[in-house]
Amino acid sequence: MLSAFILNYDEKLIFDHIKQANDKIIFYFPVLNETIKSNLEKLCLKYCVEFKYFYSFKGEEYQLQMINHSNDFFKKIIEDFEVNCPHDYFSIIIGVDHYGLMGDLNLNIMLAKELNSPLYAKTNDNYDILNFLLKKKLDHFVLLKNEENFTLAKPYAYKTQARFSHELFKKAKSNKQTIVLPESFDERILRASEFLMQNDLVDLILLGDSNEILSKANSINVNLDGVRIINPKNSQYNEEFEDILYETRKAKGMTKEKAKELVQDITYFGTLLVHTNKAHAMVSGASTTTADTIRPALQLIKTKDGVSSVSGVFFMSLEDQVFVFADCAVVPNPTPEQLAEIAYISANSARSFGIEPSVALLSYSSGNSGSGISVDVVKEAVKIVKDKYPQFLVDGPIQFDAAIDPLTAKSKMPNSKVAGHANVFIFPDLNAANICYKAVQRTAKSLAIGPILQGLKKPINDLSRGCLVEDIINTVVLSAIQAQE
Ligand code: ACO
């Protein structure tokens, strides 16, 4: 679908240049401007073009939405655009025009990025300053002065936070899965449950006493219609689960009494629901440590065939791109073999969530620039990955700057295909990975989605104890997508 984001509406730009690409055009106003709309309507009449348009926000209501719920604001715009633009039409997006060209510039650049529609503008005044400002924020754009030659620009490929979230929600909805949330006593879990149900993203099972859960929900004004509630103290599954737990773990010292007791533990019960296919995935950990949350899964669900270690990735959603960091959650000191496996599995995780992987195994050394025991571990891991999986793009040891910045890459690792373009970052150990993801999350306006555990036969995912409702929603959605595979 062809589209153009018009920064400042101009008759010639739209009707002489852009319209040449397709006779059928449709106008989209993220924020409706009545004056521009009626001008465009008249111009359509003049050029004998049918006037078709739609919009997302009207008047000044958008400002409150944008300030208070910026992610929802942009997601609505992405959704409206996707749903309402016919595929055989050229979509012309009209930039917001409340405070003039410069006043709305940042918002319009963000909108062009959210919609991945190349930005066009025609201006004589402000040409140089506009050129300078746009260059800092956009890969490319078309800025015209007078009668310069015109060429159509290719669409952007940004993955903004709103777009990533929109894509994930869409995927989760396309094949709804059942997710168990054991921690029903936590207000954040109840609020996330309401959102997930109302947006039809997943089916949910909460664990606990239904009277207690519903009265707590009621007291905080949360609607849990449609949620299934199971009480691990007296459910129809307890006997079955006790037998499974005892049989699976008796060689490790499990007794029948212990199994009876453990089945009533919400994390074991939730894990057993997934293990026995009564739910597709579990999300827990808002009140427990990572170790306590994932231990039952390591003991019962176990790893997929061919995978030796479970590990955890974070999707670091930055302003206009998404990076994958691993292993931020599980293996404290990986061996070269484990590091190689983490790299391979993380590349696959990236691909399943719509990111084409280019994998960097990070170190304090790029190529042969530094030496040390930990550099040797990374070197060995890279050798294993390259030998075992020659088809995928991987390199290391490499420093973060050389992995991400094409200019630094040119001087530090000029022959590497990954250097300068990496998007999957494998850290040498849990210390480095965990510290780094939190540093980026807290300082770079990044949304950290995860950790998503990879390598288990069925999805069990861990929440941070400091998680927000939004984090719970995102982790449930990612778990549902994992369960679809
Ligand atoms: N992959 C697969 N199986 C594993 C793994 C793994 N990475 N680690 C342990 N196991 C298995 C063991 O083989 C064992 O199986 P078995 O009992 O059937 O033989 C079972 O899990 C239990 O193993 P233990 O070593 O006894 O388990 P323990 O609970 O001591 O350790 C754990 C496992 C929890 C993963 C541990 O390595 C750990 O604590 N890791 C760090 C977790 C953490 O604190 N992360 C940082 C915070 S997360 C965040 O900030 C987002």
Coordinates of N, CA, C and O in Angstrom, one line a residue, residues 224-304:
L224 N -14.4 -8.9 35.9 CA -13.7 -10.1 35.5 C -14.6 -11.0 34.7 O -14.3 -12.3 34.7
D225 N -15.6 -10.5 34.1 CA -16.5 -11.3 33.3 C -15.7 -12.2 32.3 O -14.8 -11.7 31.6
G226 N -16.0 -13.5 32.2 CA -15.4 -14.4 31.3 C -14.1 -15.1 31.8 O -13.6 -16.0 31.1
V227 N -13.6 -14.6 32.9 CA -12.4 -15.2 33.5 C -12.8 -16.5 34.2 O -13.8 -16.5 34.9
R228 N -12.0 -17.6 34.0 CA -12.3 -18.8 34.7 C -11.4 -18.8 36.0 O -10.3 -18.4 36.0
I229 N -12.1 -19.2 37.1 CA -11.3 -19.2 38.4 C -11.2 -20.7 38.9 O -12.2 -21.4 38.9
I230 N -10.0 -21.1 39.2 CA -9.8 -22.5 39.8 C -9.1 -22.3 41.1 O -8.2 -21.6 41.3
N231 N -9.6 -23.1 42.1 CA -9.0 -23.0 43.5 C -8.1 -24.2 43.7 O -8.6 -25.4 43.8
P232 N -6.8 -24.0 43.8 CA -5.9 -25.1 43.9 C -6.0 -25.9 45.3 O -5.5 -26.9 45.5
K233 N -6.8 -25.3 46.2 CA -7.0 -26.0 47.5 C -7.9 -27.2 47.3 O -7.9 -28.1 48.1
N234 N -8.9 -27.1 46.4 CA -9.9 -28.2 46.3 C -10.4 -28.4 44.9 O -11.5 -28.7 44.7
S235 N -9.5 -28.3 43.9 CA -10.0 -28.4 42.5 C -10.2 -29.8 42.1 O -9.6 -30.8 42.7
Q236 N -10.9 -30.0 41.0 CA -11.1 -31.3 40.4 C -9.8 -32.0 39.9 O -9.8 -33.2 39.7
Y237 N -8.8 -31.1 39.7 CA -7.5 -31.6 39.2 C -6.5 -32.1 40.2 O -5.5 -32.6 39.9
N238 N -6.8 -31.8 41.5 CA -5.7 -32.0 42.5 C -5.1 -33.4 42.5 O -3.9 -33.6 42.5
E239 N -6.0 -34.4 42.5 CA -5.5 -35.8 42.5 C -4.6 -36.1 41.3 O -3.6 -36.7 41.5
E240 N -5.1 -35.8 40.2 CA -4.4 -36.0 38.9 C -3.0 -35.3 39.0 O -2.0 -35.9 38.7
F241 N -3.0 -34.1 39.5 CA -1.7 -33.3 39.6 C -0.8 -33.9 40.6 O 0.5 -34.0 40.4
E242 N -1.3 -34.4 41.7 CA -0.5 -35.0 42.8 C 0.2 -36.2 42.2 O 1.5 -36.4 42.4
D243 N -0.5 -37.0 41.4 CA 0.1 -38.3 40.8 C 1.2 -37.9 39.9 O 2.3 -38.5 39.9
I244 N 0.9 -36.9 39.0 CA 1.9 -36.5 38.0 C 3.2 -36.0 38.7 O 4.3 -36.4 38.4
L245 N 3.0 -35.1 39.7 CA 4.1 -34.5 40.4 C 4.9 -35.6 41.1 O 6.2 -35.7 41.0
Y246 N 4.3 -36.5 41.8 CA 5.0 -37.6 42.5 C 5.7 -38.5 41.5 O 6.9 -38.8 41.7
E247 N 5.0 -38.9 40.4 CA 5.7 -39.8 39.4 C 6.9 -39.2 38.8 O 7.9 -39.8 38.6
T248 N 6.7 -37.9 38.4 CA 7.8 -37.2 37.7 C 9.0 -37.0 38.6 O 10.1 -37.0 38.1
R249 N 8.8 -36.7 39.8 CA 9.9 -36.3 40.7 C 10.3 -37.3 41.8 O 11.1 -36.9 42.6
K250 N 9.7 -38.5 41.7 CA 10.0 -39.4 42.9 C 11.5 -39.7 42.9 O 12.1 -39.9 44.0
A251 N 12.1 -39.8 41.7 CA 13.6 -40.2 41.7 C 14.4 -39.1 42.3 O 15.6 -39.3 42.7
K252 N 13.8 -37.9 42.4 CA 14.5 -36.7 43.0 C 14.1 -36.5 44.5 O 14.3 -35.4 45.0
G253 N 13.4 -37.5 45.0 CA 13.1 -37.4 46.5 C 11.6 -37.0 46.7 O 11.3 -36.7 47.9
M254 N 10.8 -36.8 45.7 CA 9.4 -36.4 46.0 C 8.6 -37.5 46.7 O 8.7 -38.7 46.3
T255 N 7.9 -37.1 47.7 CA 7.0 -38.1 48.4 C 5.5 -37.8 48.0 O 5.3 -36.6 47.6
K256 N 4.6 -38.7 48.4 CA 3.2 -38.4 48.1 C 2.7 -37.3 48.9 O 1.9 -36.4 48.4
E257 N 3.1 -37.2 50.1 CA 2.7 -36.1 51.0 C 3.2 -34.8 50.5 O 2.4 -33.8 50.5
K258 N 4.4 -34.7 50.1 CA 5.0 -33.5 49.6 C 4.3 -33.1 48.3 O 4.0 -31.9 48.1
A259 N 4.0 -34.0 47.4 CA 3.3 -33.7 46.2 C 1.9 -33.1 46.5 O 1.5 -32.2 45.9
K260 N 1.2 -33.7 47.5 CA -0.1 -33.2 47.9 C 0.0 -31.7 48.3 O -0.9 -30.9 47.9
E261 N 1.0 -31.5 49.1 CA 1.2 -30.1 49.6 C 1.6 -29.2 48.4 O 1.0 -28.1 48.3
L262 N 2.5 -29.6 47.6 CA 3.0 -28.7 46.5 C 2.0 -28.4 45.5 O 2.0 -27.3 44.9
V263 N 1.1 -29.3 45.2 CA 0.0 -29.1 44.2 C -0.8 -27.9 44.6 O -1.4 -27.1 43.8
Q264 N -1.0 -27.6 45.9 CA -1.8 -26.5 46.4 C -1.0 -25.2 46.3 O -1.6 -24.1 46.5
D265 N 0.3 -25.3 46.0 CA 1.0 -24.0 45.8 C 0.7 -23.5 44.4 O 0.7 -24.2 43.4
I266 N 0.3 -22.2 44.3 CA -0.2 -21.7 43.1 C 0.8 -21.8 41.9 O 0.3 -22.0 40.8
T267 N 2.1 -21.7 42.2 CA 3.0 -21.8 41.0 C 3.1 -23.2 40.5 O 3.1 -23.4 39.3
Y268 N 3.1 -24.2 41.4 CA 3.1 -25.6 40.9 C 1.8 -25.9 40.2 O 1.8 -26.5 39.2
F269 N 0.7 -25.4 40.8 CA -0.6 -25.7 40.2 C -0.7 -25.1 38.8 O -1.2 -25.8 37.9
G270 N -0.3 -23.9 38.7 CA -0.4 -23.2 37.4 C 0.5 -23.9 36.4 O 0.1 -24.1 35.2
T271 N 1.7 -24.3 36.8 CA 2.6 -25.0 35.9 C 2.0 -26.4 35.5 O 2.1 -26.7 34.3
L272 N 1.3 -27.0 36.4 CA 0.7 -28.3 36.1 C -0.5 -28.1 35.1 O -0.7 -29.0 34.3
L273 N -1.2 -27.0 35.2 CA -2.2 -26.8 34.3 C -1.7 -26.7 32.8 O -2.2 -27.2 31.9
V274 N -0.5 -26.0 32.7 CA 0.1 -25.9 31.4 C 0.7 -27.3 31.0 O 0.5 -27.7 29.8
H275 N 1.4 -28.0 31.9 CA 2.0 -29.3 31.7 C 0.9 -30.3 31.1 O 1.2 -31.1 30.3
T276 N -0.3 -30.2 31.6 CA -1.3 -31.1 31.2 C -2.3 -30.6 30.2 O -3.4 -31.1 30.0
N277 N -1.8 -29.5 29.5 CA -2.6 -28.9 28.4 C -3.9 -28.3 28.8 O -4.8 -28.2 27.9
K278 N -4.2 -28.0 30.0 CA -5.4 -27.3 30.4 C -5.3 -25.8 30.3 O -6.3 -25.1 30.3
A279 N -4.1 -25.3 30.1 CA -3.8 -23.9 29.8 C -2.7 -24.0 28.8 O -1.9 -24.9 28.8
H280 N -2.5 -22.9 28.0 CA -1.4 -22.9 27.0 C -0.2 -22.3 27.6 O 0.9 -22.6 27.1
A281 N -0.3 -21.4 28.6 CA 0.9 -20.8 29.1 C 0.6 -20.2 30.5 O -0.5 -20.0 30.9
M282 N 1.7 -20.0 31.3 CA 1.5 -19.3 32.6 C 2.4 -18.1 32.7 O 3.5 -18.1 32.2
V283 N 1.8 -17.1 33.3 CA 2.6 -15.9 33.6 C 2.5 -15.6 35.1 O 1.4 -15.5 35.7
S284 N 3.7 -15.6 35.8 CA 3.7 -15.4 37.3 C 4.9 -14.7 37.7 O 5.8 -14.5 36.9
G285 N 5.1 -14.4 39.0 CA 6.3 -13.8 39.5 C 6.2 -12.4 39.9 O 7.1 -11.8 40.3
A286 N 4.9 -11.9 40.0 CA 4.7 -10.5 40.5 C 5.0 -10.4 42.0 O 5.2 -9.4 42.5
S287 N 5.0 -11.6 42.6 CA 5.3 -11.6 44.1 C 6.4 -12.6 44.5 O 6.7 -12.8 45.6
T288 N 7.0 -13.3 43.5 CA 8.0 -14.3 43.8 C 9.3 -14.1 43.0 O 9.2 -13.4 42.0
T289 N 10.4 -14.7 43.5 CA 11.6 -14.5 42.8 C 11.6 -15.3 41.5 O 10.8 -16.2 41.3
T290 N 12.5 -15.0 40.6 CA 12.6 -15.7 39.3 C 12.8 -17.2 39.6 O 12.2 -18.0 38.9
A291 N 13.7 -17.5 40.5 CA 14.0 -18.9 40.8 C 12.8 -19.6 41.2 O 12.5 -20.7 40.7
D292 N 12.0 -19.1 42.1 CA 10.8 -19.8 42.6 C 9.7 -19.9 41.5 O 9.0 -20.8 41.5
T293 N 9.7 -18.9 40.6 CA 8.7 -18.9 39.6 C 9.0 -20.0 38.5 O 8.1 -20.7 38.1
I294 N 10.3 -20.1 38.2 CA 10.5 -21.0 37.1 C 11.0 -22.4 37.5 O 11.0 -23.3 36.6
R295 N 11.3 -22.6 38.7 CA 11.8 -24.0 39.2 C 10.8 -25.1 38.8 O 11.2 -26.1 38.3
P296 N 9.5 -24.9 39.2 CA 8.5 -26.0 38.8 C 8.5 -26.3 37.3 O 8.4 -27.5 36.9
A297 N 8.7 -25.3 36.5 CA 8.7 -25.5 35.0 C 10.0 -26.3 34.6 O 9.9 -27.2 33.8
L298 N 11.1 -25.9 35.2 CA 12.4 -26.6 34.9 C 12.2 -28.1 35.3 O 12.8 -29.0 34.7
Q299 N 11.5 -28.3 36.4 CA 11.4 -29.7 36.9 C 10.4 -30.5 36.2 O 10.6 -31.7 36.0
L300 N 9.3 -29.9 35.7 CA 8.2 -30.6 35.2 C 8.1 -30.5 33.6 O 7.9 -31.5 32.9
I301 N 8.1 -29.3 33.2 CA 7.8 -29.1 31.7 C 9.1 -29.4 30.9 O 9.0 -30.0 29.8
K302 N 10.2 -29.1 31.5 CA 11.5 -29.4 30.9 C 11.8 -28.7 29.5 O 10.9 -28.0 29.0
T303 N 13.0 -28.9 29.0 CA 13.4 -28.2 27.8 C 12.9 -28.9 26.5 O 12.6 -30.1 26.6
K304 N 12.8 -28.2 25.5 CA 12.4 -28.7 24.2 C 13.5 -29.7 23.7 O 14.7 -29.5 24.1

